Amino acid sequence: MRKFLLIALKDLKLSFRDTAALLMMLAAPFALTLGMGAVTGRFSGSSSTGLSDIPVILINQDGGELGNALVEMFSSADLADLIEPSTGTDPVDARAKVDADEAATVILIPAGFTNSIIPVQGSLPGDPVQIEIYSNPTRPNSVGVVKTILEQFLSQVEVGRIGGQVAVTELLTSGLITPDQAAAVGQSVGQSQANDTTSSIAIRQVTASGEEVKFDVLAYIAPGMALMFLMFTVTYGGRSLLVEQAAGTLPRLLVSPTTGSQILAGKIFGIFLTGVAQLLILIGGTTLMFQLNWGNPLPVILMVLASVLGATGWGVLLTALLKTPGQAGAIGSAVMLIFGILGGSFTNMQLLPAPIQFISRITPNYWGLQGFTTLAAGGKFNGIVTPLLWLLGMFLVLFIIGAALFSQRGLGKK
Amino acid sequence: MASILEVKDLVKKYGNFTAVKGITFDIKEGEIFSLLGPNGAGKTTTISCLSTLYTPTSGDATVCGHSVTHEPMAVRNAIGVVPQDLALYEDLTARENLAFWGQMYGLSGKVLNTHIDEVLEQIGLTDKAKQRVKTYSGGMKRRVNIGVGLLHKPRLLFMDEPTVGIDPQSRRAILDSVKELNRNGMTVLYTTHYMEEAQELSHRVGIIDHGELIALGTQAELTKQVGETDTLILHVGEAEDPQPLADALKNIPGVTRADVTDHEVTIITPSAEELLAPAVTHANSMGIKIHSIDIREPNLEAVFLHLTGRALRD
């Protein structure tokens, strides 16, 4: 058997004999997935979506068409499983309920909201007003869902407003209406668009074949946790090279008829094997324990391999830069957490500021999560091509840099 | 007898520090050759260069005719290395460790298993072979550490201070096994700072100090360097300062040299018996209390002292 493979298999065996490492590689992501799943109501059994009956308090101070349309939309049958709306009049009281964790958000529709978009006949549009959302920080996923629905509504309203303007301009230019009639026509078009919003917003995801897919929040949490702790595994694997240096086994390998490249290849392949084993165990475990559907097995395996490759690239680079096992342990943990946060393991990426979303692309967590959630939502191979290419490219770039650094450092030779 | 190892003008520098200063020696096939010297003398650096772990700054060495600088792979195939510190995977069993290291030396299948069984028998761990190394005592770990070096039956075995930090029983077992290996035809390069080990094991000894080989030869040849002399050691109390006594004794006829080490005065003399009475008288007259006295025949310790003015354990 080739020596690099023997070294890799030895490392795989050692990783799975290290109780502390096993806790971090398997127990911790399982426990966090379980915990976050419980927080989001995934295990309550009340809904197949995981997130269900999100308590939302609506305070409609507007009373116009758009304000009413927004309240109606949150109360619609389409969102009945997902949202548990209630109406209120006192913002202070509503915020207190959010603070007491009795509600996920308060949506305050201020007076003049409709008028700011659809002017009353014979008058100019009012000053712009803003819908206020008061959010419960302990329910980030629920808040994310509510914000997404609200954004879709506002987007639809904006489309209606622009559509109305364009329509009125066209009618005026073509002489079909007079300037006196323009305001009435604009209001009519705007109201018509507003009334359409309810039907345009529905959370329904289908596969290419038209089969409906119910998105499971665990399909976001589980890969998020798995990918975060995958970073632990790769830094732990990289650290093992430094541990071997300190423990004398690396110098011993270097005086055996084994080349430095065989040793390095073996260590890197060992990291890769351990990462693959970790992800496969987590996928198998969450499938069996939580009935989580990760998607089509073949693309899922491709995503596993690519995610581990991308993460391994980081492991190689970090190991090449660091000098002692202690450094690798501390910095590895920090990188695991930072990549977890940046890559979306803890929160919906859409809630993060745009610059953070941009930076997150350097993490294997981000691309892994993109791929896994796509597959869990019924996506096929063509839906994960971009994450696969990014992860592969990430590995190649980081591996080349790491290998160059190792080449300068010369493993344990002096 | 042909040389299995030839070292010529070997130099190893780390920046401005020269750890090995141009040493030259050879080892004949079938010998046990000891490199004897205090800690920091350059023994481990020398072995590291000879085993191809470190690249010499200048000079070269050949093992079985292969240059350590130009043919490192051929050298590695010919040698076995027992490092000073344990170099084992503690979460693997002894058998798994041996199997892994055996595979690194190209062994596999039936040959590998036979070699593992033989080595386990040799190091006396057959019945504990399936226990993880981390559950072993220090002595048992040392034995596995040695076993790894023997697995591929090398022609030349480098043993770098293999008895450091172990109990007397394990130490005895290791020394006996080195002799047994040599009886079976293995050539051994053994480094130590224990004079007794070098004396017991070696056909020839190289004494190394501050990176220089200061003496080389059989024990008889080396002790001849200090002449027909005895070593008289006066142990004084911890509260005493032995230096004035040593200075005084240097002026007595028959004292070749007198040196202080810890709370001892070590005197090189042609006749310890004749010097005993005047030495004790001097100590009494100076008010220095002597706790005990040792008289030793010429040995490697005396050679080292003669050559460096320091005890080997300094």
Short mmCIF file of C-alpha atoms in Angstrom, two decimals, chain A residues 1 3-4 6-7 10-11 13-14 17-18 244 247-260 262 267 412-414, chain B residues 12 14 51-55 73 76-77 81-83 86-89 91-93 96 100-101 103-106 132 145 148-149:
data_model
loop_
_atom_site.label_atom_id
_atom_site.label_comp_id
_atom_site.label_asym_id
_atom_site.label_seq_id
_atom_site.Cartn_x
_atom_site.Cartn_y
_atom_site.Cartn_z
CA MET A 1 0.00 0.00 0.00
CA LYS A 3 2.92 5.11 2.19
CA PHE A 4 0.87 8.29 1.99
CA LEU A 6 -0.85 4.33 5.30
CA ILE A 7 -0.07 7.65 6.98
CA LYS A 10 -3.15 5.96 10.67
CA ASP A 11 -4.25 9.58 11.20
CA LYS A 13 -7.59 5.91 13.23
CA LEU A 14 -5.90 8.25 15.71
CA ARG A 17 -9.50 7.22 19.09
CA ASP A 18 -9.17 10.69 20.57
CA GLU A 244 4.07 14.74 15.52
CA ALA A 247 6.32 14.13 19.87
CA GLY A 248 9.24 12.96 17.77
CA THR A 249 7.24 10.77 15.39
CA LEU A 250 7.73 13.20 12.50
CA PRO A 251 11.54 13.14 12.83
CA ARG A 252 11.29 9.36 13.09
CA LEU A 253 9.27 9.28 9.87
CA LEU A 254 11.86 11.50 8.25
CA VAL A 255 14.68 9.04 9.01
CA SER A 256 12.66 6.16 7.59
CA PRO A 257 12.77 5.59 3.84
CA THR A 258 9.80 7.89 3.37
CA THR A 259 10.02 11.17 1.49
CA GLY A 260 8.83 14.50 2.82
CA GLN A 262 4.84 11.28 0.96
CA LYS A 267 -1.09 14.05 6.44
CA GLY A 412 11.15 18.75 10.41
CA LYS A 413 14.48 18.76 8.63
CA LYS A 414 17.30 21.12 9.61
CA LYS B 12 26.92 21.02 11.90
CA TYR B 14 23.05 26.44 13.69
CA SER B 51 20.61 9.31 10.18
CA THR B 52 19.91 11.98 7.51
CA LEU B 53 17.53 13.98 9.69
CA TYR B 54 19.88 16.96 9.65
CA THR B 55 22.00 17.98 6.70
CA MET B 73 17.25 6.99 1.00
CA ARG B 76 17.74 5.17 5.69
CA ASN B 77 17.12 1.67 4.38
CA VAL B 81 17.11 4.60 14.69
CA VAL B 82 16.11 4.58 18.35
CA PRO B 83 15.62 8.24 19.24
CA LEU B 86 9.87 8.29 22.78
CA ALA B 87 8.58 8.53 19.24
CA LEU B 88 5.44 6.41 19.26
CA TYR B 89 1.71 6.85 18.69
CA ASP B 91 -3.24 5.85 21.01
CA LEU B 92 -2.12 2.88 18.94
CA THR B 93 -1.28 -0.50 20.45
CA GLU B 96 -0.21 -1.31 15.60
CA PHE B 100 2.88 1.10 10.99
CA TRP B 101 6.61 1.65 11.32
CA GLN B 103 5.25 -0.57 6.65
CA MET B 104 7.19 2.69 6.53
CA TYR B 105 10.29 0.54 6.03
CA GLY B 106 8.58 -1.32 3.21
CA ARG B 132 -2.49 0.94 23.74
CA ASN B 145 10.64 2.54 21.08
CA VAL B 148 10.51 -0.01 16.23
CA GLY B 149 14.18 0.54 15.44
#
